[in-house]
mmCIF file of C-alpha atoms in Angstrom:
data_model
loop_
_atom_site.group_PDB
_atom_site.id
_atom_site.type_symbol
_atom_site.label_atom_id
_atom_site.label_comp_id
_atom_site.label_asym_id
_atom_site.label_seq_id
_atom_site.Cartn_x
_atom_site.Cartn_y
_atom_site.Cartn_z
ATOM 1 C CA UNK F 1 -29.677 -36.247 14.382
ATOM 2 C CA UNK F 2 -26.628 -36.145 12.155
ATOM 3 C CA UNK F 3 -26.069 -32.690 10.321
ATOM 4 C CA UNK F 4 -25.920 -33.032 6.675
ATOM 5 C CA UNK F 5 -22.644 -32.437 5.173
ATOM 6 C CA UNK F 6 -21.921 -29.835 2.992
ATOM 7 C CA UNK F 7 -21.310 -30.594 -0.425
ATOM 8 C CA UNK F 8 -18.008 -29.102 -2.096
ATOM 9 C CA UNK F 9 -18.265 -26.328 -4.279
ATOM 10 C CA UNK F 10 -18.399 -27.066 -7.910
ATOM 11 C CA UNK F 11 -15.156 -24.422 -8.531
ATOM 12 C CA UNK F 12 -11.858 -24.019 -7.010
ATOM 13 C CA UNK F 13 -11.799 -22.377 -3.741
ATOM 14 C CA UNK F 14 -9.712 -19.374 -3.736
ATOM 15 C CA UNK F 15 -7.522 -17.833 -0.716
ATOM 16 C CA UNK F 16 -8.507 -14.465 -2.888
ATOM 17 C CA UNK F 17 -11.012 -14.453 -5.553
ATOM 18 C CA UNK F 18 -9.205 -11.769 -7.906
ATOM 19 C CA UNK F 19 -10.302 -13.653 -10.961
ATOM 20 C CA UNK F 20 -14.303 -13.305 -10.159
ATOM 21 C CA UNK F 21 -13.714 -9.777 -8.767
ATOM 22 C CA UNK F 22 -12.377 -8.649 -12.452
ATOM 23 C CA UNK F 23 -14.647 -10.591 -14.065
ATOM 24 C CA UNK F 24 -17.670 -8.520 -12.610
ATOM 25 C CA UNK F 25 -15.791 -5.102 -13.120
ATOM 26 C CA UNK F 26 -13.934 -6.103 -16.237
ATOM 27 C CA UNK F 27 -16.196 -3.383 -18.837
ATOM 28 C CA UNK F 28 -15.079 -0.560 -16.585
ATOM 29 C CA UNK F 29 -11.520 -1.767 -16.369
ATOM 30 C CA UNK F 30 -11.261 -2.140 -20.041
ATOM 31 C CA UNK F 31 -12.174 1.138 -20.361
ATOM 32 C CA UNK F 32 -10.001 2.511 -18.213
ATOM 33 C CA UNK F 33 -7.153 0.465 -19.869
ATOM 34 C CA UNK F 34 -8.627 1.806 -23.594
ATOM 35 C CA UNK F 35 -8.428 5.607 -22.070
ATOM 36 C CA UNK F 36 -4.525 5.299 -20.786
ATOM 37 C CA UNK F 37 -3.542 3.752 -24.098
ATOM 38 C CA UNK F 38 -5.108 6.539 -26.121
ATOM 39 C CA UNK F 39 -3.432 9.131 -23.738
ATOM 40 C CA UNK F 40 -0.271 7.390 -23.394
ATOM 41 C CA UNK F 41 -0.174 8.675 -20.125
ATOM 42 C CA UNK F 42 1.737 5.957 -18.300
ATOM 43 C CA UNK F 43 3.976 7.958 -15.840
ATOM 44 C CA UNK F 44 1.743 10.162 -13.942
ATOM 45 C CA UNK F 45 -0.577 12.325 -15.423
ATOM 46 C CA UNK F 46 -4.344 12.753 -14.769
ATOM 47 C CA UNK F 47 -5.117 9.921 -13.804
ATOM 48 C CA UNK F 48 -2.657 9.592 -10.690
ATOM 49 C CA UNK F 49 -3.225 13.163 -9.760
ATOM 50 C CA UNK F 50 -7.308 12.107 -10.111
ATOM 51 C CA UNK F 51 -6.792 9.208 -8.432
ATOM 52 C CA UNK F 52 -4.957 11.177 -5.332
ATOM 53 C CA UNK F 53 -7.953 13.646 -4.743
ATOM 54 C CA UNK F 54 -10.439 10.902 -5.065
ATOM 55 C CA UNK F 55 -9.146 8.881 -2.656
ATOM 56 C CA UNK F 56 -8.972 11.409 -0.206
ATOM 57 C CA UNK F 57 -12.974 12.310 -1.052
ATOM 58 C CA UNK F 58 -14.350 8.889 -1.096
ATOM 59 C CA UNK F 59 -12.620 7.671 2.406
ATOM 60 C CA UNK F 60 -13.274 10.910 4.024
ATOM 61 C CA UNK F 61 -8.960 11.136 4.445
ATOM 62 C CA UNK F 62 -9.185 15.385 3.992
ATOM 63 C CA UNK F 63 -5.430 14.471 3.414
ATOM 64 C CA UNK F 64 -2.926 15.249 0.917
ATOM 65 C CA UNK F 65 -2.249 11.876 -1.032
ATOM 66 C CA UNK F 66 0.869 10.995 -2.540
ATOM 67 C CA UNK F 67 0.740 7.843 -5.174
ATOM 68 C CA UNK F 68 4.294 6.185 -5.141
ATOM 69 C CA UNK F 69 5.478 2.405 -6.258
ATOM 70 C CA UNK F 70 4.437 -0.086 -3.767
ATOM 71 C CA UNK F 71 3.649 0.025 -0.028
ATOM 72 C CA UNK F 72 7.118 -0.331 1.301
ATOM 73 C CA UNK F 73 8.125 2.735 -0.588
ATOM 74 C CA UNK F 74 5.355 4.466 1.105
ATOM 75 C CA UNK F 75 6.811 3.234 4.976
ATOM 76 C CA UNK F 76 10.308 4.841 3.184
ATOM 77 C CA UNK F 77 8.859 8.217 2.311
ATOM 78 C CA UNK F 78 7.281 8.274 5.454
ATOM 79 C CA UNK F 79 10.081 8.174 7.205
ATOM 80 C CA UNK F 80 12.310 10.017 5.377
ATOM 81 C CA UNK F 81 9.823 13.036 5.380
ATOM 82 C CA UNK F 82 9.795 12.960 9.071
ATOM 83 C CA UNK F 83 13.362 13.023 9.010
ATOM 84 C CA UNK F 84 14.243 9.382 10.563
ATOM 85 C CA UNK F 85 17.831 7.791 9.914
ATOM 86 C CA UNK F 86 21.185 6.814 11.529
ATOM 87 C CA UNK F 87 21.323 7.377 15.408
ATOM 88 C CA UNK F 88 17.403 7.108 15.525
ATOM 89 C CA UNK F 89 15.544 4.460 17.167
ATOM 90 C CA UNK F 90 11.750 3.379 15.610
ATOM 91 C CA UNK F 91 9.711 1.351 17.407
ATOM 92 C CA UNK F 92 7.823 -1.481 15.696
ATOM 93 C CA UNK F 93 5.396 -4.704 16.547
ATOM 94 C CA UNK F 94 7.094 -7.749 16.376
ATOM 95 C CA UNK F 95 4.371 -9.498 14.448
ATOM 96 C CA UNK F 96 3.795 -8.188 11.073
ATOM 97 C CA UNK F 97 5.473 -8.398 7.491
ATOM 98 C CA UNK F 98 8.988 -7.623 6.974
ATOM 99 C CA UNK F 99 8.451 -4.496 5.212
ATOM 100 C CA UNK F 100 7.467 -2.449 8.487
ATOM 101 C CA UNK F 101 10.678 -3.333 10.329
ATOM 102 C CA UNK F 102 12.515 -3.230 6.746
ATOM 103 C CA UNK F 103 12.553 0.295 5.938
ATOM 104 C CA UNK F 104 13.886 0.910 9.345
ATOM 105 C CA UNK F 105 16.946 -0.504 8.347
ATOM 106 C CA UNK F 106 17.265 1.160 5.124
ATOM 107 C CA UNK F 107 16.881 4.786 6.449
ATOM 108 C CA UNK F 108 19.874 4.010 8.363
ATOM 109 C CA UNK F 109 17.781 3.879 11.414
ATOM 110 C CA UNK F 110 17.579 1.187 14.251
ATOM 111 C CA UNK F 111 13.937 -1.293 14.490
ATOM 112 C CA UNK F 112 13.288 -2.146 18.087
ATOM 113 C CA UNK F 113 10.722 -4.743 18.499
ATOM 114 C CA UNK F 114 7.803 -4.617 20.789
ATOM 115 C CA UNK F 115 4.906 -7.107 21.471
ATOM 116 C CA UNK F 116 1.235 -7.066 20.127
ATOM 117 C CA UNK F 117 -2.281 -7.016 21.851
ATOM 118 C CA UNK F 118 -3.160 -10.924 22.177
ATOM 119 C CA UNK F 119 -6.938 -9.965 21.031
ATOM 120 C CA UNK F 120 -6.350 -7.558 18.061
ATOM 121 C CA UNK F 121 -2.687 -8.381 17.199
ATOM 122 C CA UNK F 122 -2.014 -4.580 17.093
ATOM 123 C CA UNK F 123 0.886 -2.819 18.856
ATOM 124 C CA UNK F 124 0.155 -3.154 22.490
ATOM 125 C CA UNK F 125 0.973 0.319 24.098
ATOM 126 C CA UNK F 126 2.514 -0.878 27.465
ATOM 127 C CA UNK F 127 5.292 -2.939 25.479
ATOM 128 C CA UNK F 128 6.086 0.329 23.145
ATOM 129 C CA UNK F 129 6.704 2.419 26.227
ATOM 130 C CA UNK F 130 8.653 -0.571 27.685
ATOM 131 C CA UNK F 131 10.511 -0.251 23.810
ATOM 132 C CA UNK F 132 11.126 3.459 24.160
ATOM 133 C CA UNK F 133 14.383 4.956 24.837
ATOM 134 C CA UNK F 134 16.353 8.016 24.454
ATOM 135 C CA UNK F 135 16.750 7.314 20.485
ATOM 136 C CA UNK F 136 13.118 6.537 20.137
ATOM 137 C CA UNK F 137 12.411 9.419 17.288
ATOM 138 C CA UNK F 138 9.361 7.265 15.550
ATOM 139 C CA UNK F 139 7.015 4.251 16.077
ATOM 140 C CA UNK F 140 5.387 2.767 13.161
ATOM 141 C CA UNK F 141 2.222 1.186 14.348
ATOM 142 C CA UNK F 142 0.178 -1.731 12.001
ATOM 143 C CA UNK F 143 -3.069 -1.567 11.773
ATOM 144 C CA UNK F 144 -3.457 -5.011 10.661
ATOM 145 C CA UNK F 145 -6.080 -7.822 9.474
ATOM 146 C CA UNK F 146 -8.451 -4.877 8.938
ATOM 147 C CA UNK F 147 -8.886 -3.313 12.391
ATOM 148 C CA UNK F 148 -6.814 0.154 14.112
ATOM 149 C CA UNK F 149 -4.907 -0.456 16.713
ATOM 150 C CA UNK F 150 -5.485 1.170 20.252
ATOM 151 C CA UNK F 151 -4.851 4.805 18.793
ATOM 152 C CA UNK F 152 -6.663 6.134 22.567
ATOM 153 C CA UNK F 153 -3.796 5.016 23.928
ATOM 154 C CA UNK F 154 -1.039 5.456 21.198
ATOM 155 C CA UNK F 155 -1.186 9.134 19.960
ATOM 156 C CA UNK F 156 -1.479 10.347 23.425
ATOM 157 C CA UNK F 157 1.460 8.538 24.339
ATOM 158 C CA UNK F 158 3.737 10.005 20.981
ATOM 159 C CA UNK F 159 2.459 13.022 21.793
ATOM 160 C CA UNK F 160 3.755 13.096 25.535
ATOM 161 C CA UNK F 161 7.260 11.861 24.271
ATOM 162 C CA UNK F 162 7.471 13.564 21.464
ATOM 163 C CA UNK F 163 7.532 10.724 19.160
ATOM 164 C CA UNK F 164 6.079 10.695 15.520
ATOM 165 C CA UNK F 165 3.248 7.957 14.628
ATOM 166 C CA UNK F 166 3.731 6.492 11.187
ATOM 167 C CA UNK F 167 0.511 4.230 10.426
ATOM 168 C CA UNK F 168 1.237 1.152 8.035
ATOM 169 C CA UNK F 169 -2.278 1.042 6.816
ATOM 170 C CA UNK F 170 -1.744 -1.185 4.017
ATOM 171 C CA UNK F 171 -4.545 -3.976 5.458
ATOM 172 C CA UNK F 172 -6.855 -1.773 7.074
ATOM 173 C CA UNK F 173 -7.618 1.308 4.397
ATOM 174 C CA UNK F 174 -11.544 2.338 4.906
ATOM 175 C CA UNK F 175 -11.382 1.359 8.846
ATOM 176 C CA UNK F 176 -12.577 4.284 11.100
ATOM 177 C CA UNK F 177 -11.453 4.339 14.267
ATOM 178 C CA UNK F 178 -14.060 6.120 16.972
ATOM 179 C CA UNK F 179 -12.138 6.163 20.389
ATOM 180 C CA UNK F 180 -12.503 8.622 23.266
ATOM 181 C CA UNK F 181 -10.174 11.130 22.821
ATOM 182 C CA UNK F 182 -8.980 9.832 19.110
ATOM 183 C CA UNK F 183 -11.255 9.812 15.908
ATOM 184 C CA UNK F 184 -10.782 9.504 12.506
ATOM 185 C CA UNK F 185 -9.921 7.374 9.068
ATOM 186 C CA UNK F 186 -7.045 4.836 9.386
ATOM 187 C CA UNK F 187 -3.557 6.178 8.018
ATOM 188 C CA UNK F 188 -4.805 9.855 9.278
ATOM 189 C CA UNK F 189 -4.502 9.485 13.264
ATOM 190 C CA UNK F 190 -1.409 9.959 13.850
ATOM 191 C CA UNK F 191 1.588 11.868 11.469
ATOM 192 C CA UNK F 192 1.437 10.069 8.416
ATOM 193 C CA UNK F 193 -0.164 7.156 6.786
ATOM 194 C CA UNK F 194 1.194 4.296 4.536
ATOM 195 C CA UNK F 195 -0.867 2.154 2.651
ATOM 196 C CA UNK F 196 -0.477 -0.696 -0.405
ATOM 197 C CA UNK F 197 -2.465 -0.772 -3.783
ATOM 198 C CA UNK F 198 -0.880 -5.088 -4.133
ATOM 199 C CA UNK F 199 -3.200 -6.275 -5.909
ATOM 200 C CA UNK F 200 -4.731 -8.864 -2.733
ATOM 201 C CA UNK F 201 -4.989 -5.460 -0.924
ATOM 202 C CA UNK F 202 -8.723 -4.689 -0.492
ATOM 203 C CA UNK F 203 -8.199 -1.914 -2.647
ATOM 204 C CA UNK F 204 -5.943 -3.816 -5.108
ATOM 205 C CA UNK F 205 -4.159 -2.508 -8.236
ATOM 206 C CA UNK F 206 -3.342 -5.049 -11.185
ATOM 207 C CA UNK F 207 0.059 -4.531 -10.310
ATOM 208 C CA UNK F 208 2.152 -2.868 -7.580
ATOM 209 C CA UNK F 209 1.184 0.424 -6.354
ATOM 210 C CA UNK F 210 0.863 2.334 -2.716
ATOM 211 C CA UNK F 211 0.575 5.778 -1.467
ATOM 212 C CA UNK F 212 1.265 8.114 1.669
ATOM 213 C CA UNK F 213 -1.372 10.050 3.186
ATOM 214 C CA UNK F 214 -0.701 13.168 5.480
ATOM 215 C CA UNK F 215 -2.802 16.042 6.589
ATOM 216 C CA UNK F 216 0.246 17.701 6.820
ATOM 217 C CA UNK F 217 0.969 19.513 3.401
ATOM 218 C CA UNK F 218 4.412 20.165 4.181
ATOM 219 C CA UNK F 219 5.061 16.313 5.153
ATOM 220 C CA UNK F 220 3.090 14.994 1.906
ATOM 221 C CA UNK F 221 5.452 17.540 -0.039
ATOM 222 C CA UNK F 222 8.419 16.273 1.352
ATOM 223 C CA UNK F 223 7.407 12.428 0.434
ATOM 224 C CA UNK F 224 6.630 13.493 -2.965
ATOM 225 C CA UNK F 225 10.255 15.230 -3.365
ATOM 226 C CA UNK F 226 12.102 12.105 -2.202
ATOM 227 C CA UNK F 227 9.808 9.988 -4.103
ATOM 228 C CA UNK F 228 10.544 11.964 -7.728
ATOM 229 C CA UNK F 229 14.412 11.828 -7.254
ATOM 230 C CA UNK F 230 14.826 14.584 -4.428
ATOM 231 C CA UNK F 231 13.612 17.023 -6.951
ATOM 232 C CA UNK F 232 11.059 19.260 -7.223
ATOM 233 C CA UNK F 233 11.430 20.350 -10.991
ATOM 234 C CA UNK F 234 13.322 18.088 -13.639
ATOM 235 C CA UNK F 235 16.914 18.191 -13.196
ATOM 236 C CA UNK F 236 17.209 19.987 -10.140
ATOM 237 C CA UNK F 237 17.556 17.529 -7.346
ATOM 238 C CA UNK F 238 17.616 19.266 -3.823
ATOM 239 C CA UNK F 239 18.613 15.670 -1.959
ATOM 240 C CA UNK F 240 19.245 11.888 -2.698
ATOM 241 C CA UNK F 241 16.072 10.443 -3.619
ATOM 242 C CA UNK F 242 14.140 7.426 -5.105
ATOM 243 C CA UNK F 243 12.125 6.760 -8.226
ATOM 244 C CA UNK F 244 8.852 5.585 -6.598
ATOM 245 C CA UNK F 245 5.845 6.291 -8.871
ATOM 246 C CA UNK F 246 2.191 4.926 -8.984
ATOM 247 C CA UNK F 247 1.920 4.720 -13.230
ATOM 248 C CA UNK F 248 -0.835 6.207 -14.545
ATOM 249 C CA UNK F 249 -2.466 2.677 -16.065
ATOM 250 C CA UNK F 250 -2.851 1.262 -12.153
ATOM 251 C CA UNK F 251 -4.138 4.573 -10.802
ATOM 252 C CA UNK F 252 -7.103 4.222 -13.795
ATOM 253 C CA UNK F 253 -7.699 0.943 -12.397
ATOM 254 C CA UNK F 254 -7.502 2.051 -9.190
ATOM 255 C CA UNK F 255 -10.215 4.436 -9.711
ATOM 256 C CA UNK F 256 -12.316 1.853 -11.172
ATOM 257 C CA UNK F 257 -11.829 0.104 -7.916
ATOM 258 C CA UNK F 258 -12.643 2.902 -5.777
ATOM 259 C CA UNK F 259 -15.791 3.569 -7.217
ATOM 260 C CA UNK F 260 -16.758 0.278 -5.514
ATOM 261 C CA UNK F 261 -14.972 0.338 -2.606
ATOM 262 C CA UNK F 262 -17.743 0.760 0.113
ATOM 263 C CA UNK F 263 -19.154 -2.061 -1.431
ATOM 264 C CA UNK F 264 -16.200 -4.153 -1.592
ATOM 265 C CA UNK F 265 -16.107 -3.456 1.878
ATOM 266 C CA UNK F 266 -19.563 -4.772 2.712
ATOM 267 C CA UNK F 267 -19.075 -7.720 0.730
ATOM 268 C CA UNK F 268 -16.018 -8.621 3.426
ATOM 269 C CA UNK F 269 -17.803 -7.808 6.561
ATOM 270 C CA UNK F 270 -21.118 -9.760 5.733
ATOM 271 C CA UNK F 271 -18.642 -12.862 4.649
ATOM 272 C CA UNK F 272 -16.882 -12.398 8.313
ATOM 273 C CA UNK F 273 -20.219 -11.859 9.855
ATOM 274 C CA UNK F 274 -20.944 -15.750 8.239
ATOM 275 C CA UNK F 275 -17.850 -16.969 9.544
ATOM 276 C CA UNK F 276 -18.235 -16.047 12.985
ATOM 277 C CA UNK F 277 -21.372 -17.312 13.507
ATOM 278 C CA UNK F 278 -20.155 -20.528 11.620
ATOM 279 C CA UNK F 279 -17.380 -20.957 13.897
ATOM 280 C CA UNK F 280 -19.294 -19.591 17.264
ATOM 281 C CA UNK F 281 -19.197 -23.362 18.631
ATOM 282 C CA UNK F 282 -15.630 -24.382 17.274
ATOM 283 C CA UNK F 283 -12.590 -24.952 18.642
ATOM 284 C CA UNK F 284 -10.882 -22.180 17.321
ATOM 285 C CA UNK F 285 -11.207 -18.261 18.299
ATOM 286 C CA UNK F 286 -12.346 -16.090 15.899
ATOM 287 C CA UNK F 287 -11.255 -12.641 15.170
ATOM 288 C CA UNK F 288 -11.525 -10.022 18.291
ATOM 289 C CA UNK F 289 -13.272 -7.251 17.294
ATOM 290 C CA UNK F 290 -12.318 -3.555 18.788
ATOM 291 C CA UNK F 291 -15.245 -1.754 19.906
ATOM 292 C CA UNK F 292 -13.465 1.310 19.047
ATOM 293 C CA UNK F 293 -12.653 0.765 15.349
ATOM 294 C CA UNK F 294 -14.464 -0.588 12.356
ATOM 295 C CA UNK F 295 -12.743 -3.750 10.473
ATOM 296 C CA UNK F 296 -12.537 -4.225 6.770
ATOM 297 C CA UNK F 297 -11.296 -7.602 6.882
ATOM 298 C CA UNK F 298 -8.422 -7.735 4.552
ATOM 299 C CA UNK F 299 -7.582 -11.346 6.661
ATOM 300 C CA UNK F 300 -10.310 -13.128 8.325
ATOM 301 C CA UNK F 301 -7.402 -15.073 10.827
ATOM 302 C CA UNK F 302 -8.700 -17.528 13.762
ATOM 303 C CA UNK F 303 -6.223 -19.033 16.396
ATOM 304 C CA UNK F 304 -5.821 -22.971 16.373
ATOM 305 C CA UNK F 305 -6.079 -24.570 19.919
ATOM 306 C CA UNK F 306 -2.906 -24.325 21.772
ATOM 307 C CA UNK F 307 -0.672 -27.347 20.375
ATOM 308 C CA UNK F 308 -2.487 -27.830 17.484
ATOM 309 C CA UNK F 309 -0.334 -29.299 14.816
ATOM 310 C CA UNK F 310 -1.131 -26.410 12.012
ATOM 311 C CA UNK F 311 0.783 -27.811 9.184
ATOM 312 C CA UNK F 312 -1.266 -31.037 9.637
ATOM 313 C CA UNK F 313 -4.700 -28.776 9.597
ATOM 314 C CA UNK F 314 -3.112 -27.176 6.371
ATOM 315 C CA UNK F 315 -2.595 -30.264 4.648
ATOM 316 C CA UNK F 316 -5.927 -32.326 5.284
ATOM 317 C CA UNK F 317 -7.591 -28.849 4.468
ATOM 318 C CA UNK F 318 -5.427 -29.072 1.047
ATOM 319 C CA UNK F 319 -6.645 -32.254 0.299
ATOM 320 C CA UNK F 320 -10.385 -30.960 0.384
ATOM 321 C CA UNK F 321 -9.410 -28.251 -1.942
ATOM 322 C CA UNK F 322 -9.310 -25.469 0.633
ATOM 323 C CA UNK F 323 -6.163 -23.151 0.690
ATOM 324 C CA UNK F 324 -5.321 -21.149 4.046
ATOM 325 C CA UNK F 325 -2.210 -19.101 4.820
ATOM 326 C CA UNK F 326 0.045 -18.311 7.932
ATOM 327 C CA UNK F 327 0.309 -14.508 8.710
ATOM 328 C CA UNK F 328 2.735 -14.661 10.037
ATOM 329 C CA UNK F 329 4.714 -17.963 10.796
ATOM 330 C CA UNK F 330 7.578 -15.980 12.842
ATOM 331 C CA UNK F 331 8.208 -13.051 14.768
ATOM 332 C CA UNK F 332 10.399 -10.274 13.021
ATOM 333 C CA UNK F 333 13.049 -10.498 15.227
ATOM 334 C CA UNK F 334 13.606 -14.266 14.472
ATOM 335 C CA UNK F 335 13.852 -13.199 11.076
ATOM 336 C CA UNK F 336 17.432 -14.020 9.292
ATOM 337 C CA UNK F 337 17.669 -10.416 8.034
ATOM 338 C CA UNK F 338 16.640 -8.845 11.723
ATOM 339 C CA UNK F 339 19.646 -11.322 13.523
ATOM 340 C CA UNK F 340 22.051 -8.649 14.070
ATOM 341 C CA UNK F 341 19.686 -5.936 14.014
ATOM 342 C CA UNK F 342 17.772 -3.516 16.568
ATOM 343 C CA UNK F 343 16.624 -5.040 20.206
ATOM 344 C CA UNK F 344 13.404 -6.261 22.085
ATOM 345 C CA UNK F 345 11.536 -4.248 24.075
ATOM 346 C CA UNK F 346 12.221 -5.504 27.614
ATOM 347 C CA UNK F 347 9.835 -8.097 28.832
ATOM 348 C CA UNK F 348 10.212 -9.469 25.337
ATOM 349 C CA UNK F 349 7.647 -10.494 22.625
ATOM 350 C CA UNK F 350 5.815 -13.654 23.723
ATOM 351 C CA UNK F 351 2.428 -12.829 22.354
ATOM 352 C CA UNK F 352 3.647 -12.321 19.216
ATOM 353 C CA UNK F 353 5.687 -15.820 19.134
ATOM 354 C CA UNK F 354 2.524 -17.472 20.392
ATOM 355 C CA UNK F 355 0.385 -15.888 17.685
ATOM 356 C CA UNK F 356 2.935 -16.791 14.579
ATOM 357 C CA UNK F 357 2.668 -20.268 15.941
ATOM 358 C CA UNK F 358 -1.167 -20.555 16.261
ATOM 359 C CA UNK F 359 -2.742 -18.472 13.571
ATOM 360 C CA UNK F 360 -4.250 -19.682 10.586
ATOM 361 C CA UNK F 361 -5.956 -17.431 7.540
ATOM 362 C CA UNK F 362 -9.175 -18.854 6.425
ATOM 363 C CA UNK F 363 -10.422 -17.549 2.869
ATOM 364 C CA UNK F 364 -11.189 -14.177 2.957
ATOM 365 C CA UNK F 365 -12.488 -11.876 -0.218
ATOM 366 C CA UNK F 366 -15.161 -10.067 -1.890
ATOM 367 C CA UNK F 367 -16.501 -13.188 -4.054
ATOM 368 C CA UNK F 368 -17.154 -15.789 -1.381
ATOM 369 C CA UNK F 369 -20.199 -17.609 -0.705
ATOM 370 C CA UNK F 370 -22.264 -18.815 2.004
ATOM 371 C CA UNK F 371 -21.571 -22.803 0.771
ATOM 372 C CA UNK F 372 -17.938 -22.133 0.094
ATOM 373 C CA UNK F 373 -17.823 -21.090 3.756
ATOM 374 C CA UNK F 374 -20.140 -23.710 5.283
ATOM 375 C CA UNK F 375 -18.054 -26.021 3.383
ATOM 376 C CA UNK F 376 -14.579 -24.567 4.522
ATOM 377 C CA UNK F 377 -15.894 -24.481 8.326
ATOM 378 C CA UNK F 378 -17.172 -28.494 7.933
ATOM 379 C CA UNK F 379 -13.642 -29.092 7.207
ATOM 380 C CA UNK F 380 -12.132 -27.471 9.384
ATOM 381 C CA UNK F 381 -14.288 -28.643 12.379
ATOM 382 C CA UNK F 382 -13.955 -32.247 11.383
ATOM 383 C CA UNK F 383 -10.180 -31.666 10.786
ATOM 384 C CA UNK F 384 -9.328 -30.734 14.572
ATOM 385 C CA UNK F 385 -11.477 -33.424 16.031
ATOM 386 C CA UNK F 386 -9.569 -35.828 14.152
ATOM 387 C CA UNK F 387 -6.527 -34.711 15.373
#
């Protein structure tokens, strides 16, 4: 008996459906914008301070939150707050967005590329240890795609060797780690956490935005100082800083979305459960779920069979109106900007390179329906069988 073909959705399929999300929240977003316009509080102000406190309370961070201009700035501010600079090395995963390594260079330090776990795509503790040297001052742990790295291994490792641990939490805000020795919300497991409010993120602004999170009040204060031109008060600059501010309008929008955040995450998790079930007998490997971490599914990335022509798969799906993406098409150490910079951990980063060659992200967002997912999975399966 032949399984009937799924009908193509009547409307376009989105990789991230911001239009649908904002249509649902439009009345609240409009009210938030009106408040800011009436007050004309566009830089800092009560909406920003309210959001900083609300983010910590809603996600039970128990941390000082410092709003800033974007997620890249948050990473830069974290390194500056920790005193990382020229002569230092910072270990980073070789499979991540360029900002993870970029900020290391921006503070004058040297990035050292370590490999990733083949199941979670997060920093491999063994490779991180092979990357360590006498010059290592910090490591940036990226909680990729929505779940935490192996913090049971990484936190005590960093403590043993006197290293600072920075968490790049741009994709895993709201994830919680429940390990044997380490427990707590992502972003508050190491020394400093960083996140992004880029519009497509799980908690996205209607423009750029980011935040630093630290339970240590002094570290948070230093990040805030650097973000404000190195000044604690107007026209009194203690050091050379930068201008990185979360503006009042974006904070007001984020306050609205924060009221719905647990529901937004639940919608993504439900969609991921459906994908898992639909792809159970397919040729692709579905995302591994670490038993010690919740998963908030910023992305839903599958691994295509070895040797599969990923471009052909993407082109075939595109013809059916199905968008896909590749996060990420190459290891960071292969980027031209990094060619003459840093070094690679002993043993290389073969897992990162294989992931970059085979990974494929399917549509994932809060408005995803079962019908859309069924169509995506059916077309993916047909495409793979036809190659």
